[in-house]
Amino acid sequence: MFPITRPRRLRQNPQLRRMVQETTLTLNDLIYPLFVVPGEAIAKEVKSMPGVYQLSVDKAVDQAKECFDLGIPSIILFGIPEEKNSEATGAWHDHGIVQKAATAIKKAIPDLVVIADTCLCEYTAHGHCGYLKDEDITGTVLNDPTLELLKKTALSQARAGVDIIAPSGMMDGFVSVIREGLDEAGFQDIPILSYAAKYASAYYGPFRDAAESAPQFGDRRTYQMDPSNAREALKEVALDIAEGADMLMVKPALSYMDIIWRVKEMTNLPVAAYNVSGEYSMVKAAALNGWIDEKKVTLETLTSFKRAGADLILTYHAKDAARWLA
Ligand code: PBG
Ligand code: ZN
């Protein structure tokens, strides 16, 4: 049978292919995560994430400058505190590590958009994303007491100069409590990027090395979502919109492209996809073995997130991608 239409007509040469390209990855889409530790002149590579470092504030400022010079508009900060305790003091203290890093980065590069991850897991001795009674060894996170600590954390991050608050703990009601707190304190203009649909994923393994935040007992399945569920993600998203979220995140990204798509279909808010640590490490490991072409695989993956509906991509590949796109 002779084909009636010949799709190959439009693939004949690079110019035609350029003209009919539907999705374009740009520098505007990228957000680079940074891990900040106490100390000075520290850049310690994370074993399971080649090319990603735990950085002291001075080195984090250097990397933030590098991002800005590459044309990356934004970074997101994670902190590893001096001391972890049941009250997660390091998360909400005005001299906390993320607060220090945010202030230093905004001072050095005022135009870089600084996002703070707002969660407790890096700061609690038990590694859970919320508050639990000291004697409670079942690991059940208390929802409402956690909200108060998250509000305190967000306020202190705002005072430190953070541009966007990104709560990631999957506590019920966290967006409205943080919004209320920010508004009361005069931070009406600070947007909230909510980790709206965050799954209890095995792909976070390398991140927990980087952030030293693995739960010391139990797991996160009473607050993060079951990977089997998609409609539930839409419920989470609807709640976060009602509570006042300005942007929504889906996490992880690669095996959750259907969720990115469905969230994009149901909302007009910007959608972010978090290309998480395990996704990065898989690509890096295969590339280091010479099994895949790192540049092509990375750009294909990032472009696919956009095709699925992501407006923004948080990715450890951001600096490499920026160089390749330049
Ligand atoms: C914790 C948090 C996690 C990530 C970002 N913030 C994961 C977790 O331990 O539950 C994961 C990011 C990654 O894997 O790259 N609130
Ligand atoms: Zn957490």
mmCIF file of C-alpha atoms and ligand atoms in Angstrom:
data_model
loop_
_atom_site.group_PDB
_atom_site.id
_atom_site.type_symbol
_atom_site.label_atom_id
_atom_site.label_comp_id
_atom_site.label_asym_id
_atom_site.label_seq_id
_atom_site.Cartn_x
_atom_site.Cartn_y
_atom_site.Cartn_z
ATOM 1 C CA MET A 1 0.000 0.000 0.000
ATOM 2 C CA PHE A 2 1.265 3.415 -0.992
ATOM 3 C CA PRO A 3 1.206 5.775 2.005
ATOM 4 C CA ILE A 4 -1.321 8.574 1.670
ATOM 5 C CA THR A 5 0.723 10.922 3.761
ATOM 6 C CA ARG A 6 4.470 10.778 4.166
ATOM 7 C CA PRO A 7 5.578 12.040 7.608
ATOM 8 C CA ARG A 8 9.187 11.654 6.487
ATOM 9 C CA ARG A 9 8.756 14.674 4.165
ATOM 10 C CA LEU A 10 9.138 16.915 7.205
ATOM 11 C CA ARG A 11 12.202 15.110 8.530
ATOM 12 C CA GLN A 12 14.393 15.488 5.464
ATOM 13 C CA ASN A 13 16.893 17.965 6.795
ATOM 14 C CA PRO A 14 17.852 19.770 10.007
ATOM 15 C CA GLN A 15 16.094 23.008 9.031
ATOM 16 C CA LEU A 16 12.751 21.313 8.425
ATOM 17 C CA ARG A 17 13.131 19.336 11.616
ATOM 18 C CA ARG A 18 13.812 22.546 13.498
ATOM 19 C CA MET A 19 10.703 24.157 12.036
ATOM 20 C CA VAL A 20 8.337 21.409 13.167
ATOM 21 C CA GLN A 21 9.873 20.832 16.585
ATOM 22 C CA GLU A 22 7.090 20.904 19.191
ATOM 23 C CA THR A 23 9.066 21.048 22.426
ATOM 24 C CA THR A 24 12.179 23.066 23.156
ATOM 25 C CA LEU A 25 14.297 22.735 26.259
ATOM 26 C CA THR A 26 15.792 26.052 27.341
ATOM 27 C CA LEU A 27 17.922 27.404 30.145
ATOM 28 C CA ASN A 28 14.794 29.086 31.550
ATOM 29 C CA ASP A 29 13.458 25.690 32.574
ATOM 30 C CA LEU A 30 16.301 24.657 34.864
ATOM 31 C CA ILE A 31 16.706 24.718 38.644
ATOM 32 C CA TYR A 32 19.944 23.422 40.203
ATOM 33 C CA PRO A 33 19.966 21.834 43.700
ATOM 34 C CA LEU A 34 22.781 22.697 46.144
ATOM 35 C CA PHE A 35 23.694 20.912 49.392
ATOM 36 C CA VAL A 36 25.176 23.191 52.032
ATOM 37 C CA VAL A 37 27.254 22.076 55.042
ATOM 38 C CA PRO A 38 28.857 23.979 57.939
ATOM 39 C CA GLY A 39 32.527 24.932 57.644
ATOM 40 C CA GLU A 40 34.702 26.672 55.111
ATOM 41 C CA ALA A 41 36.348 25.722 51.823
ATOM 42 C CA ILE A 42 34.549 22.381 51.768
ATOM 43 C CA ALA A 43 33.539 20.642 48.543
ATOM 44 C CA LYS A 44 33.017 16.985 49.302
ATOM 45 C CA GLU A 45 31.763 14.863 46.427
ATOM 46 C CA VAL A 46 28.733 12.695 47.161
ATOM 47 C CA LYS A 47 29.819 9.111 46.444
ATOM 48 C CA SER A 48 26.598 8.023 44.790
ATOM 49 C CA MET A 49 26.251 11.270 42.796
ATOM 50 C CA PRO A 50 29.388 12.003 40.750
ATOM 51 C CA GLY A 51 29.683 15.746 40.087
ATOM 52 C CA VAL A 52 27.471 16.703 43.061
ATOM 53 C CA TYR A 53 29.086 18.111 46.211
ATOM 54 C CA GLN A 54 28.327 18.977 49.814
ATOM 55 C CA LEU A 55 29.463 22.592 49.910
ATOM 56 C CA SER A 56 30.336 25.057 52.639
ATOM 57 C CA VAL A 57 28.636 28.450 52.262
ATOM 58 C CA ASP A 58 31.628 30.060 50.482
ATOM 59 C CA LYS A 59 31.762 27.227 47.923
ATOM 60 C CA ALA A 60 27.984 27.274 47.526
ATOM 61 C CA VAL A 61 28.246 30.957 46.607
ATOM 62 C CA ASP A 62 30.847 30.023 43.966
ATOM 63 C CA GLN A 63 28.567 27.359 42.498
ATOM 64 C CA ALA A 64 25.580 29.700 42.566
ATOM 65 C CA LYS A 65 27.667 32.259 40.613
ATOM 66 C CA GLU A 66 28.639 29.561 38.155
ATOM 67 C CA CYS A 67 24.945 28.716 37.637
ATOM 68 C CA PHE A 68 24.046 32.357 37.134
ATOM 69 C CA ASP A 69 26.876 32.859 34.645
ATOM 70 C CA LEU A 70 25.690 29.796 32.728
ATOM 71 C CA GLY A 71 22.233 31.376 32.476
ATOM 72 C CA ILE A 72 20.449 29.113 34.965
ATOM 73 C CA PRO A 73 17.797 31.303 36.631
ATOM 74 C CA SER A 74 17.413 29.494 39.933
ATOM 75 C CA ILE A 75 18.863 27.184 42.574
ATOM 76 C CA ILE A 76 17.242 25.220 45.413
ATOM 77 C CA LEU A 77 18.990 24.885 48.766
ATOM 78 C CA PHE A 78 19.204 21.839 51.050
ATOM 79 C CA GLY A 79 21.068 22.024 54.344
ATOM 80 C CA ILE A 80 23.020 19.628 56.510
ATOM 81 C CA PRO A 81 23.095 21.131 60.017
ATOM 82 C CA GLU A 82 25.795 21.055 62.660
ATOM 83 C CA GLU A 83 23.509 19.144 64.968
ATOM 84 C CA LYS A 84 20.319 17.109 64.522
ATOM 85 C CA ASN A 85 17.677 16.910 67.276
ATOM 86 C CA SER A 86 14.014 16.100 67.837
ATOM 87 C CA GLU A 87 12.953 19.742 67.483
ATOM 88 C CA ALA A 88 14.758 20.169 64.146
ATOM 89 C CA THR A 89 16.320 23.363 65.524
ATOM 90 C CA GLY A 90 18.661 23.666 62.541
ATOM 91 C CA ALA A 91 15.724 24.017 60.159
ATOM 92 C CA TRP A 92 14.161 27.113 61.701
ATOM 93 C CA HIS A 93 17.045 28.826 63.482
ATOM 94 C CA ASP A 94 17.890 32.242 62.036
ATOM 95 C CA HIS A 95 21.527 31.157 61.920
ATOM 96 C CA GLY A 96 20.709 27.820 60.290
ATOM 97 C CA ILE A 97 22.834 26.625 57.419
ATOM 98 C CA VAL A 98 20.235 27.278 54.689
ATOM 99 C CA GLN A 99 19.532 30.732 56.122
ATOM 100 C CA LYS A 100 23.274 31.554 56.059
ATOM 101 C CA ALA A 101 23.676 30.225 52.524
ATOM 102 C CA ALA A 102 20.604 32.084 51.239
ATOM 103 C CA THR A 103 21.777 35.396 52.689
ATOM 104 C CA ALA A 104 25.290 34.975 51.281
ATOM 105 C CA ILE A 105 24.055 33.936 47.839
ATOM 106 C CA LYS A 106 21.506 36.748 47.571
ATOM 107 C CA LYS A 107 24.198 39.229 48.614
ATOM 108 C CA ALA A 108 26.618 37.980 45.963
ATOM 109 C CA ILE A 109 24.081 37.387 43.159
ATOM 110 C CA PRO A 110 20.889 39.360 43.878
ATOM 111 C CA ASP A 111 19.256 38.359 40.580
ATOM 112 C CA LEU A 112 19.545 34.607 41.085
ATOM 113 C CA VAL A 113 16.218 33.153 42.275
ATOM 114 C CA VAL A 114 16.901 31.295 45.510
ATOM 115 C CA ILE A 115 14.454 28.558 46.495
ATOM 116 C CA ALA A 116 14.554 26.903 49.910
ATOM 117 C CA ASP A 117 13.405 23.340 50.427
ATOM 118 C CA THR A 118 11.244 23.584 53.527
ATOM 119 C CA CYS A 119 11.309 20.283 55.404
ATOM 120 C CA LEU A 120 12.625 18.826 58.636
ATOM 121 C CA CYS A 121 14.200 15.510 57.590
ATOM 122 C CA GLU A 122 17.733 16.908 57.304
ATOM 123 C CA TYR A 123 17.434 18.398 60.793
ATOM 124 C CA THR A 124 15.759 15.700 62.888
ATOM 125 C CA ALA A 125 17.915 13.084 64.596
ATOM 126 C CA HIS A 126 15.512 10.360 63.418
ATOM 127 C CA GLY A 127 15.489 11.603 59.824
ATOM 128 C CA HIS A 128 11.709 11.863 59.424
ATOM 129 C CA CYS A 129 10.080 14.853 57.742
ATOM 130 C CA GLY A 130 8.148 15.881 60.826
ATOM 131 C CA TYR A 131 7.843 16.014 64.521
ATOM 132 C CA LEU A 132 7.404 12.878 66.609
ATOM 133 C CA LYS A 133 7.493 12.392 70.321
ATOM 134 C CA ASP A 134 10.947 11.347 71.535
ATOM 135 C CA GLU A 135 9.619 8.181 73.049
ATOM 136 C CA ASP A 136 7.652 7.246 69.938
ATOM 137 C CA ILE A 137 9.750 4.677 68.137
ATOM 138 C CA THR A 138 7.052 3.759 65.617
ATOM 139 C CA GLY A 139 8.010 6.752 63.503
ATOM 140 C CA THR A 140 4.475 8.106 63.183
ATOM 141 C CA VAL A 141 4.860 11.745 62.270
ATOM 142 C CA LEU A 142 2.508 14.108 64.118
ATOM 143 C CA ASN A 143 0.894 16.239 61.428
ATOM 144 C CA ASP A 144 -0.233 19.410 63.193
ATOM 145 C CA PRO A 145 2.763 19.988 65.494
ATOM 146 C CA THR A 146 4.898 19.586 62.365
ATOM 147 C CA LEU A 147 2.964 22.375 60.641
ATOM 148 C CA GLU A 148 4.053 24.820 63.321
ATOM 149 C CA LEU A 149 7.713 23.914 62.816
ATOM 150 C CA LEU A 150 7.342 24.199 59.037
ATOM 151 C CA LYS A 151 5.823 27.660 59.408
ATOM 152 C CA LYS A 152 8.716 28.710 61.638
ATOM 153 C CA THR A 153 11.166 27.282 59.102
ATOM 154 C CA ALA A 154 9.566 29.086 56.155
ATOM 155 C CA LEU A 155 9.494 32.407 58.039
ATOM 156 C CA SER A 156 13.113 32.175 58.989
ATOM 157 C CA GLN A 157 14.033 31.296 55.388
ATOM 158 C CA ALA A 158 12.018 34.299 54.178
ATOM 159 C CA ARG A 159 13.826 36.583 56.636
ATOM 160 C CA ALA A 160 17.129 35.241 55.296
ATOM 161 C CA GLY A 161 16.203 36.468 51.825
ATOM 162 C CA VAL A 162 14.863 33.329 50.143
ATOM 163 C CA ASP A 163 12.733 34.131 47.069
ATOM 164 C CA ILE A 164 10.534 31.002 46.929
ATOM 165 C CA ILE A 165 9.452 28.597 49.677
ATOM 166 C CA ALA A 166 9.218 24.936 48.634
ATOM 167 C CA PRO A 167 7.624 22.750 51.320
ATOM 168 C CA SER A 168 8.445 19.100 50.654
ATOM 169 C CA GLY A 169 7.269 17.120 53.680
ATOM 170 C CA MET A 170 3.815 16.061 52.417
ATOM 171 C CA MET A 171 2.077 17.131 55.640
ATOM 172 C CA ASP A 172 -1.661 17.770 55.305
ATOM 173 C CA GLY A 173 -2.379 21.497 55.266
ATOM 174 C CA PHE A 174 1.229 22.632 54.968
ATOM 175 C CA VAL A 175 0.575 25.096 52.164
ATOM 176 C CA SER A 176 -2.186 26.997 53.967
ATOM 177 C CA VAL A 177 -0.281 27.192 57.253
ATOM 178 C CA ILE A 178 2.877 28.451 55.547
ATOM 179 C CA ARG A 179 0.888 30.904 53.397
ATOM 180 C CA GLU A 180 -0.833 32.285 56.455
ATOM 181 C CA GLY A 181 2.474 32.620 58.292
ATOM 182 C CA LEU A 182 4.165 34.389 55.395
ATOM 183 C CA ASP A 183 1.258 36.784 54.888
ATOM 184 C CA GLU A 184 1.030 37.702 58.562
ATOM 185 C CA ALA A 185 4.731 38.493 58.635
ATOM 186 C CA GLY A 186 4.539 40.726 55.567
ATOM 187 C CA PHE A 187 5.886 38.221 53.036
ATOM 188 C CA GLN A 188 2.783 38.283 50.811
ATOM 189 C CA ASP A 189 4.963 38.391 47.705
ATOM 190 C CA ILE A 190 6.911 35.204 48.374
ATOM 191 C CA PRO A 191 5.523 32.378 46.208
ATOM 192 C CA ILE A 192 5.064 28.802 47.406
ATOM 193 C CA LEU A 193 6.261 25.971 45.191
ATOM 194 C CA SER A 194 4.554 22.976 46.753
ATOM 195 C CA TYR A 195 5.883 19.449 46.442
ATOM 196 C CA ALA A 196 2.248 18.543 45.766
ATOM 197 C CA ALA A 197 2.575 14.990 44.477
ATOM 198 C CA LYS A 198 5.613 13.449 46.091
ATOM 199 C CA TYR A 199 5.885 9.687 46.086
ATOM 200 C CA ALA A 200 7.526 7.336 48.600
ATOM 201 C CA SER A 201 10.226 6.460 46.095
ATOM 202 C CA ALA A 202 13.330 4.295 46.118
ATOM 203 C CA TYR A 203 14.839 6.815 43.684
ATOM 204 C CA TYR A 204 15.683 9.136 46.612
ATOM 205 C CA GLY A 205 18.481 6.860 47.839
ATOM 206 C CA PRO A 206 21.482 8.934 46.688
ATOM 207 C CA PHE A 207 19.875 12.176 47.925
ATOM 208 C CA ARG A 208 19.739 10.722 51.404
ATOM 209 C CA ASP A 209 23.516 10.183 51.202
ATOM 210 C CA ALA A 210 23.949 13.765 50.025
ATOM 211 C CA ALA A 211 21.633 15.267 52.660
ATOM 212 C CA GLU A 212 22.411 12.697 55.363
ATOM 213 C CA SER A 213 18.651 12.421 55.837
ATOM 214 C CA ALA A 214 17.779 8.705 55.686
ATOM 215 C CA PRO A 215 15.129 7.815 58.276
ATOM 216 C CA GLN A 216 16.779 5.997 61.193
ATOM 217 C CA PHE A 217 13.768 3.676 61.497
ATOM 218 C CA GLY A 218 10.628 3.004 59.481
ATOM 219 C CA ASP A 219 9.972 4.698 56.163
ATOM 220 C CA ARG A 220 8.059 7.659 54.755
ATOM 221 C CA ARG A 221 4.982 5.807 53.540
ATOM 222 C CA THR A 222 2.578 7.415 56.038
ATOM 223 C CA TYR A 223 3.164 10.815 54.458
ATOM 224 C CA GLN A 224 4.602 10.344 50.957
ATOM 225 C CA MET A 225 2.378 8.814 48.261
ATOM 226 C CA ASP A 226 2.052 5.231 47.100
ATOM 227 C CA PRO A 227 3.657 4.856 43.636
ATOM 228 C CA SER A 228 0.560 2.898 42.553
ATOM 229 C CA ASN A 229 -1.707 5.946 42.784
ATOM 230 C CA ALA A 230 -2.445 8.583 40.153
ATOM 231 C CA ARG A 231 -5.916 9.895 41.028
ATOM 232 C CA GLU A 232 -4.687 10.536 44.553
ATOM 233 C CA ALA A 233 -2.059 12.872 43.093
ATOM 234 C CA LEU A 234 -4.867 14.944 41.603
ATOM 235 C CA LYS A 235 -6.500 15.123 45.028
ATOM 236 C CA GLU A 236 -3.224 16.349 46.578
ATOM 237 C CA VAL A 237 -2.862 18.903 43.791
ATOM 238 C CA ALA A 238 -6.444 20.162 44.198
ATOM 239 C CA LEU A 239 -5.870 20.657 47.922
ATOM 240 C CA ASP A 240 -2.620 22.531 47.408
ATOM 241 C CA ILE A 241 -4.250 24.813 44.846
ATOM 242 C CA ALA A 242 -7.119 25.523 47.257
ATOM 243 C CA GLU A 243 -4.587 26.257 50.003
ATOM 244 C CA GLY A 244 -2.847 28.849 47.869
ATOM 245 C CA ALA A 245 0.099 27.144 46.167
ATOM 246 C CA ASP A 246 1.618 29.217 43.348
ATOM 247 C CA MET A 247 3.457 26.366 41.638
ATOM 248 C CA LEU A 248 3.160 22.597 41.877
ATOM 249 C CA MET A 249 5.790 19.910 41.839
ATOM 250 C CA VAL A 250 5.674 16.271 40.794
ATOM 251 C CA LYS A 251 8.419 14.072 42.188
ATOM 252 C CA PRO A 252 10.124 11.872 41.046
ATOM 253 C CA ALA A 253 9.911 12.701 37.330
ATOM 254 C CA LEU A 254 11.092 9.874 35.116
ATOM 255 C CA SER A 255 8.727 7.095 36.127
ATOM 256 C CA TYR A 256 5.969 9.637 36.861
ATOM 257 C CA MET A 257 5.605 11.274 33.442
ATOM 258 C CA ASP A 258 1.923 10.302 33.434
ATOM 259 C CA ILE A 259 1.451 12.266 36.660
ATOM 260 C CA ILE A 260 3.212 15.329 35.218
ATOM 261 C CA TRP A 261 0.850 15.123 32.245
ATOM 262 C CA ARG A 262 -2.296 14.717 34.340
ATOM 263 C CA VAL A 263 -1.366 17.532 36.707
ATOM 264 C CA LYS A 264 -0.640 19.816 33.757
ATOM 265 C CA GLU A 265 -4.029 18.974 32.254
ATOM 266 C CA MET A 266 -5.906 19.915 35.421
ATOM 267 C CA THR A 267 -4.213 23.200 36.373
ATOM 268 C CA ASN A 268 -3.037 26.463 34.895
ATOM 269 C CA LEU A 269 -0.350 26.838 37.542
ATOM 270 C CA PRO A 270 3.277 26.252 36.544
ATOM 271 C CA VAL A 271 4.272 22.610 36.983
ATOM 272 C CA ALA A 272 7.749 21.583 38.124
ATOM 273 C CA ALA A 273 9.243 18.113 37.759
ATOM 274 C CA TYR A 274 11.964 16.909 40.129
ATOM 275 C CA ASN A 275 14.459 14.763 38.230
ATOM 276 C CA VAL A 276 15.619 13.096 41.445
ATOM 277 C CA SER A 277 18.942 11.799 42.670
ATOM 278 C CA GLY A 278 18.449 8.133 41.695
ATOM 279 C CA GLU A 279 17.534 9.155 38.158
ATOM 280 C CA TYR A 280 20.723 11.217 37.960
ATOM 281 C CA SER A 281 22.898 8.472 39.430
ATOM 282 C CA MET A 282 21.631 5.865 36.959
ATOM 283 C CA VAL A 283 22.568 8.068 34.019
ATOM 284 C CA LYS A 284 25.951 8.920 35.545
ATOM 285 C CA ALA A 285 26.782 5.290 36.322
ATOM 286 C CA ALA A 286 25.933 4.119 32.820
ATOM 287 C CA ALA A 287 27.816 7.049 31.278
ATOM 288 C CA LEU A 288 30.922 6.402 33.387
ATOM 289 C CA ASN A 289 30.869 2.817 32.137
ATOM 290 C CA GLY A 290 30.648 4.047 28.555
ATOM 291 C CA TRP A 291 27.290 2.321 28.139
ATOM 292 C CA ILE A 292 25.276 5.377 27.095
ATOM 293 C CA ASP A 293 25.931 8.786 25.585
ATOM 294 C CA GLU A 294 25.495 11.057 28.626
ATOM 295 C CA LYS A 295 24.815 14.247 26.722
ATOM 296 C CA LYS A 296 22.229 12.741 24.385
ATOM 297 C CA VAL A 297 20.471 10.730 27.083
ATOM 298 C CA THR A 298 20.309 13.714 29.437
ATOM 299 C CA LEU A 299 18.978 16.172 26.868
ATOM 300 C CA GLU A 300 16.443 13.602 25.627
ATOM 301 C CA THR A 301 15.230 12.993 29.178
ATOM 302 C CA LEU A 302 14.960 16.687 30.076
ATOM 303 C CA THR A 303 13.146 17.452 26.809
ATOM 304 C CA SER A 304 10.726 14.613 27.573
ATOM 305 C CA PHE A 305 9.841 16.151 30.937
ATOM 306 C CA LYS A 306 8.858 19.304 29.070
ATOM 307 C CA ARG A 307 6.901 17.329 26.479
ATOM 308 C CA ALA A 308 5.031 15.679 29.371
ATOM 309 C CA GLY A 309 4.033 19.132 30.624
ATOM 310 C CA ALA A 310 6.748 20.335 32.995
ATOM 311 C CA ASP A 311 7.382 24.074 32.917
ATOM 312 C CA LEU A 312 10.342 23.763 35.275
ATOM 313 C CA ILE A 313 12.839 20.976 35.921
ATOM 314 C CA LEU A 314 14.852 20.556 39.096
ATOM 315 C CA THR A 315 17.879 18.568 38.037
ATOM 316 C CA TYR A 316 21.435 17.746 39.079
ATOM 317 C CA HIS A 317 22.224 17.795 35.334
ATOM 318 C CA ALA A 318 21.379 21.525 35.135
ATOM 319 C CA LYS A 319 24.940 22.846 34.831
ATOM 320 C CA ASP A 320 25.888 20.260 32.203
ATOM 321 C CA ALA A 321 22.648 20.831 30.321
ATOM 322 C CA ALA A 322 23.238 24.602 30.380
ATOM 323 C CA ARG A 323 26.671 24.091 28.799
ATOM 324 C CA TRP A 324 25.265 21.769 26.150
ATOM 325 C CA LEU A 325 22.416 24.151 25.333
ATOM 326 C CA ALA A 326 24.651 27.218 25.048
HETATM 327 C C1 PBG B 1 12.888 15.397 51.704
HETATM 328 C C2 PBG B 1 13.378 15.472 50.324
HETATM 329 C C3 PBG B 1 13.700 14.368 49.525
HETATM 330 C C4 PBG B 1 14.191 14.861 48.318
HETATM 331 C C5 PBG B 1 14.113 16.250 48.371
HETATM 332 N N1 PBG B 1 13.599 16.626 49.640
HETATM 333 C C6 PBG B 1 13.578 12.933 49.637
HETATM 334 C C7 PBG B 1 13.278 12.143 50.795
HETATM 335 O O1 PBG B 1 14.231 11.720 51.474
HETATM 336 O O2 PBG B 1 12.102 11.850 51.034
HETATM 337 C C8 PBG B 1 14.685 13.969 47.222
HETATM 338 C C9 PBG B 1 15.474 14.551 46.151
HETATM 339 C C10 PBG B 1 16.259 13.600 45.347
HETATM 340 O O3 PBG B 1 16.207 12.368 45.488
HETATM 341 O O4 PBG B 1 16.978 14.120 44.488
HETATM 342 N N2 PBG B 1 11.827 16.130 52.068
HETATM 343 ZN ZN ZN B 2 11.643 15.764 54.328
#
